[in-house]
Amino acid sequence: MEVKLLSGALGAEVSGIDLTDSSDENFNKINELLLEHKVIFFRDQPLTSEQQILLAKKFGPLETHAYVKGLENFPEIVRIKKAPEEKHQWGETWHTDVSYNPKPTKVIILKSVKIPPVGGDTMFSNMETAYDTLSDEMKEKIKDKKAVHSSLGAEAFVKKYKEMEGNGNLDEYSNIHPIVRVHPETGKKILYVNSMYTKQIIDMDKDESDKILKELFLHQERLDFTCRFKWTENAVAIWDNRSTQHQGLTDFFPNRGLGFERVMDRIAIEGDHPQ
Ligand SMILES: [Fe+2]
């Protein structure tokens, strides 16, 4: 097995592991790597949908998306598609997946199906480091505070994107989570707000809440907390959605990244109530 670190902050590209090996021993190795690096990447792993589901189920029960229809034969798999002429794609600013749910996703397994020759890399960011590097003053301000996370409704996931198909649900909803959560497996503290879904701090004046959230979002954007993955086809990313944020770069510009389809298969594993 070879593990190549992608940056000083998080992320590793792993070779010498077969993702179709569903033994507990192999899974434990993968989970250890995941907890250590927070996002791990594998190339040249042409998993079938069944194999991707089998791997995902080792992490726990699978989750279905609130707004998006899964594949016909594999409802657990959401196919994320960007049409060639589309300039936008899913997840194009920093976020944690479905943080508006009562039990936001634990782990995501994303497999590339069709990748443009250039453009559409994915960036990840380490939210343990983001917490650790906050000032003592800020840590004190957000201690024991909670915030509202909103789902933004179907618009944000389906209507805006030509090739994404909705499941009929249109309702916007929200849930409240601690701003600093503790990782259930490592015990580490995580800064758990994100600029896409986190709207307001509870029991705080709106202006003060806006000011603090703005400062936290800016802090979370620090490039020294990140790593970047350049996709190839049949690559697999597995990330810990509790301790990281990510964004799909939308560098699709005329005569450059624009003009190509991008297709990914996503499976989400159910998480727990953030505490
Ligand atoms: Fe995402």
PDB file of N, CA and C and ligand atoms in Angstrom, residues 91 95 97 239 246, ligand 1:
ATOM      1  N   GLY A  91     -22.647  21.876  -5.855  1.00  0.00           N
ATOM      2  CA  GLY A  91     -21.661  22.033  -4.774  1.00  0.00           C
ATOM      3  C   GLY A  91     -20.533  22.974  -5.082  1.00  0.00           C
ATOM      4  N   HIS A  95     -19.058  23.844   1.447  1.00  0.00           N
ATOM      5  CA  HIS A  95     -20.177  23.322   2.229  1.00  0.00           C
ATOM      6  C   HIS A  95     -19.850  21.951   2.807  1.00  0.00           C
ATOM      7  N   ASP A  97     -22.032  18.410   3.182  1.00  0.00           N
ATOM      8  CA  ASP A  97     -23.266  17.885   2.593  1.00  0.00           C
ATOM      9  C   ASP A  97     -24.381  17.766   3.631  1.00  0.00           C
ATOM     10  N   TRP A 239     -14.877  10.685   1.623  1.00  0.00           N
ATOM     11  CA  TRP A 239     -14.558  11.717   2.601  1.00  0.00           C
ATOM     12  C   TRP A 239     -15.430  11.648   3.840  1.00  0.00           C
ATOM     13  N   HIS A 246     -16.183  20.823   1.421  1.00  0.00           N
ATOM     14  CA  HIS A 246     -15.658  20.630   0.071  1.00  0.00           C
ATOM     15  C   HIS A 246     -16.358  21.577  -0.889  1.00  0.00           C
TER      16      HIS A 246
HETATM   17 FE    FE B   1     -21.305  18.419  -1.703  1.00  0.00          FE
END
